[in-house]
Coordinates of C-alpha atoms and ligand atoms in Angstrom, one line a residue:
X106 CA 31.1 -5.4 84.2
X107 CA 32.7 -3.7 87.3
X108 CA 33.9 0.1 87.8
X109 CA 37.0 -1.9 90.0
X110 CA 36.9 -5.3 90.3
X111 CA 38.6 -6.3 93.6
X112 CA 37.1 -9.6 93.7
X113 CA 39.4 -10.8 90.6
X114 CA 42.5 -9.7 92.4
X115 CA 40.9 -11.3 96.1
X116 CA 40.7 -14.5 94.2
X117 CA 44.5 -14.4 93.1
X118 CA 45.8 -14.0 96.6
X119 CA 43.2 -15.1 98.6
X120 CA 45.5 -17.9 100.6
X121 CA 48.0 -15.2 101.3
X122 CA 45.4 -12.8 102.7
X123 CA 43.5 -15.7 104.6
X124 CA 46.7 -16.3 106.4
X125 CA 47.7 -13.0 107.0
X126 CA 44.9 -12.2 108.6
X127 CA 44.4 -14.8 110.6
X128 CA 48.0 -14.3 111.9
X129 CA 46.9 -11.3 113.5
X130 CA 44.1 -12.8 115.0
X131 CA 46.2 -15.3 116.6
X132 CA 49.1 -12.9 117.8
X133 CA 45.9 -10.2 118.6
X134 CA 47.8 -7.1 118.4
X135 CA 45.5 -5.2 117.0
X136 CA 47.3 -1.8 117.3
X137 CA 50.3 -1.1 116.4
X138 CA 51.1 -4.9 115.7
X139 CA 54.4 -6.3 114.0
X140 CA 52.5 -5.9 110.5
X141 CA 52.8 -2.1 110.9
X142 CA 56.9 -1.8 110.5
X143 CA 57.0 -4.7 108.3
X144 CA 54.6 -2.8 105.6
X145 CA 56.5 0.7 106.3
X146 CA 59.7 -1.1 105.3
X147 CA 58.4 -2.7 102.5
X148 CA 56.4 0.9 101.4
X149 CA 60.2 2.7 101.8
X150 CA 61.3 0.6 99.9
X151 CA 59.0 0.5 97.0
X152 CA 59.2 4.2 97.4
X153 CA 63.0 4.6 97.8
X154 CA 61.8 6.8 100.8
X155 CA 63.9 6.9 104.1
X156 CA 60.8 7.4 106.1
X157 CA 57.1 6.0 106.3
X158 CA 54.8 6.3 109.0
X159 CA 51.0 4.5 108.4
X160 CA 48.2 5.9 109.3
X161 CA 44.7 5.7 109.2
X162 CA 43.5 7.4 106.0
X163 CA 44.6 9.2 103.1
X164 CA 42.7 12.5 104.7
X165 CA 44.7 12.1 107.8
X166 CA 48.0 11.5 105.9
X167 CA 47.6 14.9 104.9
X168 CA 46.1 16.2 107.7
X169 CA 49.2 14.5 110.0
X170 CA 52.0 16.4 107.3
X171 CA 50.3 19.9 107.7
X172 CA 50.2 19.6 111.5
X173 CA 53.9 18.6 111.5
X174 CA 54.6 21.9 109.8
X175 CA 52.8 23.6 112.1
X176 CA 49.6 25.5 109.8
X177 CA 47.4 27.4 111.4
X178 CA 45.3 30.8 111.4
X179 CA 46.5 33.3 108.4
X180 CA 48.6 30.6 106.6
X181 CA 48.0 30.1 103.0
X182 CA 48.5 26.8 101.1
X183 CA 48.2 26.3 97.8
X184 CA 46.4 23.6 95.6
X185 CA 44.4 22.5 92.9
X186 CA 40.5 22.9 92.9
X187 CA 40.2 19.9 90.5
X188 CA 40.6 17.5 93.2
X189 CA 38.7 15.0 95.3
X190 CA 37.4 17.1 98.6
X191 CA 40.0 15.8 101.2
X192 CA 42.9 17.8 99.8
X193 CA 41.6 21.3 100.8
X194 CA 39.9 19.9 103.7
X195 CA 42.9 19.0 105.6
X196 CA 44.0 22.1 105.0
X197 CA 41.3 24.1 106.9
X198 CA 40.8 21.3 109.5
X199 CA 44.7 22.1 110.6
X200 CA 43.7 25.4 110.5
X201 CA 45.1 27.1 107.9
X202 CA 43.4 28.3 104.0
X203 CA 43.8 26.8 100.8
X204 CA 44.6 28.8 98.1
X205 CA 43.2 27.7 94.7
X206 CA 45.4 27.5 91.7
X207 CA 43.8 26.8 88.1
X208 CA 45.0 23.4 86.4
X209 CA 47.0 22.5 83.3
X210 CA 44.6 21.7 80.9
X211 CA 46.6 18.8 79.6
X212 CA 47.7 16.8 82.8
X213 CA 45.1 18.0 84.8
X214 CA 47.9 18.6 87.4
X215 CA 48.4 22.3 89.2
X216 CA 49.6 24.9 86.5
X217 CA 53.4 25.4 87.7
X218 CA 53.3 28.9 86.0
X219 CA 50.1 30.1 87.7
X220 CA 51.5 28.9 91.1
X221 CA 54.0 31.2 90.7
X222 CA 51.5 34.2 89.7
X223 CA 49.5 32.9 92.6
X224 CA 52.1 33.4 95.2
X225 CA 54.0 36.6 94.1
X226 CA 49.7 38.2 94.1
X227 CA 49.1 36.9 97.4
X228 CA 52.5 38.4 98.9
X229 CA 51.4 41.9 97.4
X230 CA 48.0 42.4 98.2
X231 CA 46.2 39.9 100.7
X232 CA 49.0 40.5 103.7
X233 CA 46.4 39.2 106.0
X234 CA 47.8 35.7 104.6
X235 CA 51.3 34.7 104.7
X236 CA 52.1 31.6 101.7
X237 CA 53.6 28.6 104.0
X238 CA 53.0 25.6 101.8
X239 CA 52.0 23.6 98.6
X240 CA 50.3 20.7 98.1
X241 CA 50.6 19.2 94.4
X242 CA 48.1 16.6 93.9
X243 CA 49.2 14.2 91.5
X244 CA 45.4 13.2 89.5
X245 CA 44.3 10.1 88.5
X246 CA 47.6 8.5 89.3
X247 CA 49.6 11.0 87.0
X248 CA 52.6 12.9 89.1
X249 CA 52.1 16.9 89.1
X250 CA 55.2 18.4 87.9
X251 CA 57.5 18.5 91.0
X252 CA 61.0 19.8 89.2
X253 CA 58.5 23.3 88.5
X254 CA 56.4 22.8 92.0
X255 CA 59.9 22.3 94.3
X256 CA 61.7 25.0 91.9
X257 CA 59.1 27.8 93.0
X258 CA 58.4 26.4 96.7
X259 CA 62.3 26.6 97.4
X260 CA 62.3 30.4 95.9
X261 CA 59.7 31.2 98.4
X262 CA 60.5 29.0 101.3
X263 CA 57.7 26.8 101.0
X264 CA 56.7 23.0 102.2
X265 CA 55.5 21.2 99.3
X266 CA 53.6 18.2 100.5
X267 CA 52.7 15.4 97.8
X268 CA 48.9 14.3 97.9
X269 CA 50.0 11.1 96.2
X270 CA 46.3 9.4 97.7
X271 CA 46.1 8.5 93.6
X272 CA 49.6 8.0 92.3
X273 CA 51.2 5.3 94.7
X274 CA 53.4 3.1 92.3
X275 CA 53.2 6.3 89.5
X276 CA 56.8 7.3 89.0
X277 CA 57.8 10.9 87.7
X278 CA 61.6 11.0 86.3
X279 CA 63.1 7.9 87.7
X280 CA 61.6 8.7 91.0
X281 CA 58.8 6.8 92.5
X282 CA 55.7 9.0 93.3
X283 CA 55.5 9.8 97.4
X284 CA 59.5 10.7 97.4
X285 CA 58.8 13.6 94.8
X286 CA 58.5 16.5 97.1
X287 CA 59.0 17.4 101.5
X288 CA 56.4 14.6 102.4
X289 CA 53.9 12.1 100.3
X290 CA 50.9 11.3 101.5
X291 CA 48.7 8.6 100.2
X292 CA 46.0 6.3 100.9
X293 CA 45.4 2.7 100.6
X294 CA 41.1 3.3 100.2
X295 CA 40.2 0.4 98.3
X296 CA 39.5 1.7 95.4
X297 CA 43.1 3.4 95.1
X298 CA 45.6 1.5 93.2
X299 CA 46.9 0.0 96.0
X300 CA 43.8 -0.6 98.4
X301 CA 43.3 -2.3 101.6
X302 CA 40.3 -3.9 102.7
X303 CA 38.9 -0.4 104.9
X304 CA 40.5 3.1 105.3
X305 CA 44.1 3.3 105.2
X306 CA 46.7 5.3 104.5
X307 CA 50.8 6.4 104.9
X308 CA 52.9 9.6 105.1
X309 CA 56.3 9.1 103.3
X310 CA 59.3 11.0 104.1
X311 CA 63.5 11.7 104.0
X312 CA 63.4 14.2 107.3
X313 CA 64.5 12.5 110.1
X314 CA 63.2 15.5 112.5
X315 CA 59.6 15.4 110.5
X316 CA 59.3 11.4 110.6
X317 CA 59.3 12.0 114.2
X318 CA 56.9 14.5 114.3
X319 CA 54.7 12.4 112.1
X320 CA 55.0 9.5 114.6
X321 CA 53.9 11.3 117.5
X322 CA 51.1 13.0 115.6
X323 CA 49.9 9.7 114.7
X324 CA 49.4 8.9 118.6
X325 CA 48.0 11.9 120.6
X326 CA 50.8 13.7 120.0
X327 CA 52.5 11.4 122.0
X328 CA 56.2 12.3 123.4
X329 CA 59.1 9.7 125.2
X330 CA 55.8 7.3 126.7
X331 CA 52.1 6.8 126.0
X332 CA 51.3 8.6 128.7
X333 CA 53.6 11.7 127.9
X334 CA 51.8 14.2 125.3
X335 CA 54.5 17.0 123.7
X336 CA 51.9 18.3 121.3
X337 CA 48.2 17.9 119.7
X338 CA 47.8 15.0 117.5
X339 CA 45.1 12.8 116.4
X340 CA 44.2 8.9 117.1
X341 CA 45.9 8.4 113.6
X342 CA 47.0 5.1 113.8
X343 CA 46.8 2.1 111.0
X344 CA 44.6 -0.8 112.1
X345 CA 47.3 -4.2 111.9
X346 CA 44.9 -6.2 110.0
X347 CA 45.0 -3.8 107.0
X348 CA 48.8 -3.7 107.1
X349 CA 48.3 -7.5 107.3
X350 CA 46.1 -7.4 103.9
X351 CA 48.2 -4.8 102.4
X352 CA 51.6 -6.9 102.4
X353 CA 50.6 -9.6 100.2
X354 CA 48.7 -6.9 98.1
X355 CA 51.8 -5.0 97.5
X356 CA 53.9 -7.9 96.9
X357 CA 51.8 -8.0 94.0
X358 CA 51.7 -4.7 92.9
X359 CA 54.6 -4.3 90.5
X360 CA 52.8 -6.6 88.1
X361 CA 49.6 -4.7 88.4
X362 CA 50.9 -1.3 87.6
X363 CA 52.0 -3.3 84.2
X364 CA 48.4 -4.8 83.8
X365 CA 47.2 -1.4 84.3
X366 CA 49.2 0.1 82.0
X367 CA 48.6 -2.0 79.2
X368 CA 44.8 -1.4 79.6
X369 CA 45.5 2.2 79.2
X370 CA 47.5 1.8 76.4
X371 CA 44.9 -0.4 74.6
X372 CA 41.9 2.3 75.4
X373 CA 44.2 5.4 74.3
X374 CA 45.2 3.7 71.1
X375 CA 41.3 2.7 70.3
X376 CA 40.0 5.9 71.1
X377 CA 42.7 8.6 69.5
X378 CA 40.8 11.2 67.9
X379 CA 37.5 10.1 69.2
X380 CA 37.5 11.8 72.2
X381 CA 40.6 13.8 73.8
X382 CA 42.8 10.8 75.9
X383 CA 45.1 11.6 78.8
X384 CA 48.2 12.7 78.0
X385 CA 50.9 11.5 79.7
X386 CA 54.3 13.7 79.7
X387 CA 57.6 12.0 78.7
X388 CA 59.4 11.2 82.0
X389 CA 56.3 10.4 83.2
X390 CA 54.6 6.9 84.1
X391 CA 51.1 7.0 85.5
X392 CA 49.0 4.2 87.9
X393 CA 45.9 4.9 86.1
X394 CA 43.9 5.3 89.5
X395 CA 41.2 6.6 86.6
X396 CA 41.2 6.9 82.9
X397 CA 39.6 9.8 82.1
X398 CA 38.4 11.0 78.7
X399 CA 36.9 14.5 77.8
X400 CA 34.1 14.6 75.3
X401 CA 31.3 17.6 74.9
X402 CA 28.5 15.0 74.4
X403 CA 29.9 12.9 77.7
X404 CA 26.1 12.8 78.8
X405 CA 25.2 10.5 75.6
X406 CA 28.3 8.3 75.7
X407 CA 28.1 7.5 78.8
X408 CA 24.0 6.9 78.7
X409 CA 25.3 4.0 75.8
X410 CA 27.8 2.9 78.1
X411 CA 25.3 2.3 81.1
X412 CA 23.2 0.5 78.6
X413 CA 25.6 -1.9 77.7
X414 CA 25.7 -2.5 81.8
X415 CA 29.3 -0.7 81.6
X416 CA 29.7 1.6 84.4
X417 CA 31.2 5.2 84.5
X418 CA 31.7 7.8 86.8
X419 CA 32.6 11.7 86.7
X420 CA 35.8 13.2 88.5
X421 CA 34.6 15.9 88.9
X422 CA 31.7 17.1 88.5
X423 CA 32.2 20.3 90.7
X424 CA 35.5 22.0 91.0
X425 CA 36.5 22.9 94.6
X426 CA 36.4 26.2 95.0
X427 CA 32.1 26.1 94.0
X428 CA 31.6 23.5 96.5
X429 CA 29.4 24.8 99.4
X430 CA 32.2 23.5 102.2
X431 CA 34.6 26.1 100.7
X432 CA 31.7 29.3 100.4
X433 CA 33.1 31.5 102.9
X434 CA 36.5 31.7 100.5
X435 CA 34.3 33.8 98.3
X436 CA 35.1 32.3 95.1
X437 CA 32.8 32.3 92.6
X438 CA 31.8 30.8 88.6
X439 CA 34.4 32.1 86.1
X440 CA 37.5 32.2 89.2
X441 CA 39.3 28.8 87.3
X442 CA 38.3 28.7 84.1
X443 CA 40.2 25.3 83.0
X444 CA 39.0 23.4 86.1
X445 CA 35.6 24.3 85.4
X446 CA 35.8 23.5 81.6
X447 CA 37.6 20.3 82.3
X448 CA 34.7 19.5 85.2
X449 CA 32.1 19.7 82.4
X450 CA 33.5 16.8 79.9
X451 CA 35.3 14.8 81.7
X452 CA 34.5 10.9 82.8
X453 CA 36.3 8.0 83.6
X454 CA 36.2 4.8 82.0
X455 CA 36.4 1.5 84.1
X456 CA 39.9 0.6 85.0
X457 CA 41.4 -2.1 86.8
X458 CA 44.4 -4.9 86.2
X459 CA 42.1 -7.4 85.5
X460 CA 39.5 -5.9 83.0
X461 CA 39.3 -8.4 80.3
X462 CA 40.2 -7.5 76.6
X463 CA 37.1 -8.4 75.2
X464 CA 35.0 -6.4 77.7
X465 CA 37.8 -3.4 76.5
X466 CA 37.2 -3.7 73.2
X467 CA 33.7 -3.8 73.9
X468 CA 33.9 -0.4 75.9
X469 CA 35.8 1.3 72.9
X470 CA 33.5 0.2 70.3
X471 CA 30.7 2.1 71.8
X472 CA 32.6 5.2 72.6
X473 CA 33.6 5.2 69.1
X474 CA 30.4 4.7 67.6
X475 CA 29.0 7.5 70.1
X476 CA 31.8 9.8 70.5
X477 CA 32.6 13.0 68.8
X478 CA 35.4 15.3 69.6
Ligands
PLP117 C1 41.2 9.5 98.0 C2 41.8 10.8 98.1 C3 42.2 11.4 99.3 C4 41.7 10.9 100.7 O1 42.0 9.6 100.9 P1 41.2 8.7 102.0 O2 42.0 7.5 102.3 O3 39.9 8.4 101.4 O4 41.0 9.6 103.2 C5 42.9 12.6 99.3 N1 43.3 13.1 98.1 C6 43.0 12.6 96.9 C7 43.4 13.3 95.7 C8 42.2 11.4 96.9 O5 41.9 10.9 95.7

């Protein structure tokens, strides 16, 4: 049994993919070819989003939105610790600091009431850092709760930037996820729930001024020519053969998010009171990128798993703010208590469209014969 099993969709589509691909190879414009603004219509679209520029990864979607607002030295933004590296990285690679807030210990998702403790502490006592942004990051494919997030950013004149890398086809109050706050960012990894065949990624948003801000970031910072540079950017540019992969991909994607939803509905129902399942809000529809499960013995369930030859994995096993990238912020054991409790039960089950319902049932039937809330 597979973690993700890529293969099964491959198989599916494969024609499609064969073709695409070798369309590009014919036409051999590798950069920046016509697949490019075919797949950011098709993503606006999908999205209901005005703007969307590609780019090369999910780290340098958000990397490309916090240069476009301009971060830099003494500017605080704020996010989750309970999140995969990349998110706070951007951060201090634009040049600004992240600010850690502590997690609701239902969703997962930044605590909307602790953000706004965070901010109102930082503008009293650490005036060596002024609060410029947010980035909600919306976990395992579950939205972070943007009506509270936008409420408080907009009382403090804040960006709020999406790191929808997870939650691309999630949808949060009638509203697809990477059109829930300033700017989306996502990534098309292939293990996401929309995944290419390499690194890939895409900044969504409804600012005309910022979309073309993004676009020059993308390319050196590029201004009315190639060889005309207005500001500092990065070589952030989407390779045409994974926008080629991508647009059969997504034209199956609608039918996936179903498929993936049903999975999570069957593992929830199974395991109810077994171990604690993810709760998902009213209003709210995840992508299952993961399905996570807490449990205090998670070490022996998941040692029967693995001997059944069904994989697992742990997001995460280390909150943010004690990883040694992020020592000279000075934060220390104790600083986010739910993160760090959450960090110590929690695994995640294998997921994917295509997991069979035998091999599910299977997976539940050990859990429940090992689990214990
Ligand atoms: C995967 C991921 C990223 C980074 O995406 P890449 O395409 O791998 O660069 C950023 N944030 C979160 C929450 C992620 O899960």
């Amino acid at each position: 049994m597979q973690f993700i099993d890529l293969k099964a969709q491959y198989r599916l589509i494969e024609k499609e993919i064969k073709s695409r691909i070798n369309s590009v190879l014919e036409h051999g414009r590798f950069i920046m070819g016509p697949e490019i603004g075919e797949l950011e219509e098709e993503l606006a679209s999908f999205a209901d989003c005005r703007h969307v520029v590609t780019c090369s990864s999910g780290t340098d979607a958000l990397l490309m939105a916090l240069l476009a607002y301009g971060v830099g030295p003494k500017d605080a933004v704020f996010t989750t610790p309970f999140t995969f590296i990349a998110t706070a990285e951007a951060i201090v690679l634009a040049g600004a600091t992240p600010v850690f807030v502590d997690i609701d210990p239902d969703t997962y998702n930044i605590d909307p009431k602790k953000l706004e403790e965070a901010i109102s502490r930082l503008k009293k006592d650490r005036t060596e850092l002024t609060p410029k942004g947010i980035i909600g990051v919306d976990i395992f494919g579950l939205c972070a709760d943007y009506s509270a997030i936008n409420h408080t950013a907009k009382q403090n004149n804040l960006f709020v930037i999406e790191d929808a890398a997870q939650s691309f086809g999630a949808s949060y109050k009638g509203r697809r996820s990477c059109s829930l706050a300033d700017v989306g960012a996502t990534s098309f990894f292939p293990a996401k729930p929309l995944g290419c065949y390499g690194d890939g990624g895409a900044v969504f948003t409804n600012d005309d001024e910022l979309a073309e801000k993004l676009r020059s970031i993308r390319i050196h910072g590029q201004g009315s020519d190639k060889y005309d540079n207005v500001r500092i950017g990065i070589n952030g540019r989407m390779d045409t053969l994974q926008a080629a992969i991508l647009l059969p991909k997504l034209a199956l994607f609608e039918k996936e998010i179903e498929m993936r939803n049903k999975v999570a509905d069957y593992y929830t129902s199974s395991l109810n009171g077994c171990v604690k399942t993810p709760h998902v809000p009213d209003g709210y529809r995840s992508v299952w990128a993961q399905y996570s499960i807490l449990a205090d013995n998670r070490r022996e369930i998941m040692d029967e798993l693995r001997k059944a030859g069904i994989p697992t994995a742990i997001y995460y096993q280390k909150p943010l703010h004690l990883q040694g990238a992020f020592k000279t912020l000075g934060y220390g054991e104790g600083d986010y208590p739910v993160s760090e409790n959450i960090s110590r039960k929690i695994f995640s089950l294998p997921m994917h469209p295509y997991l069979k319902k035998e091999d599910q049932e299977i997976i539940c039937e050990i859990i429940r014969k090992s689990g214990a809330l």
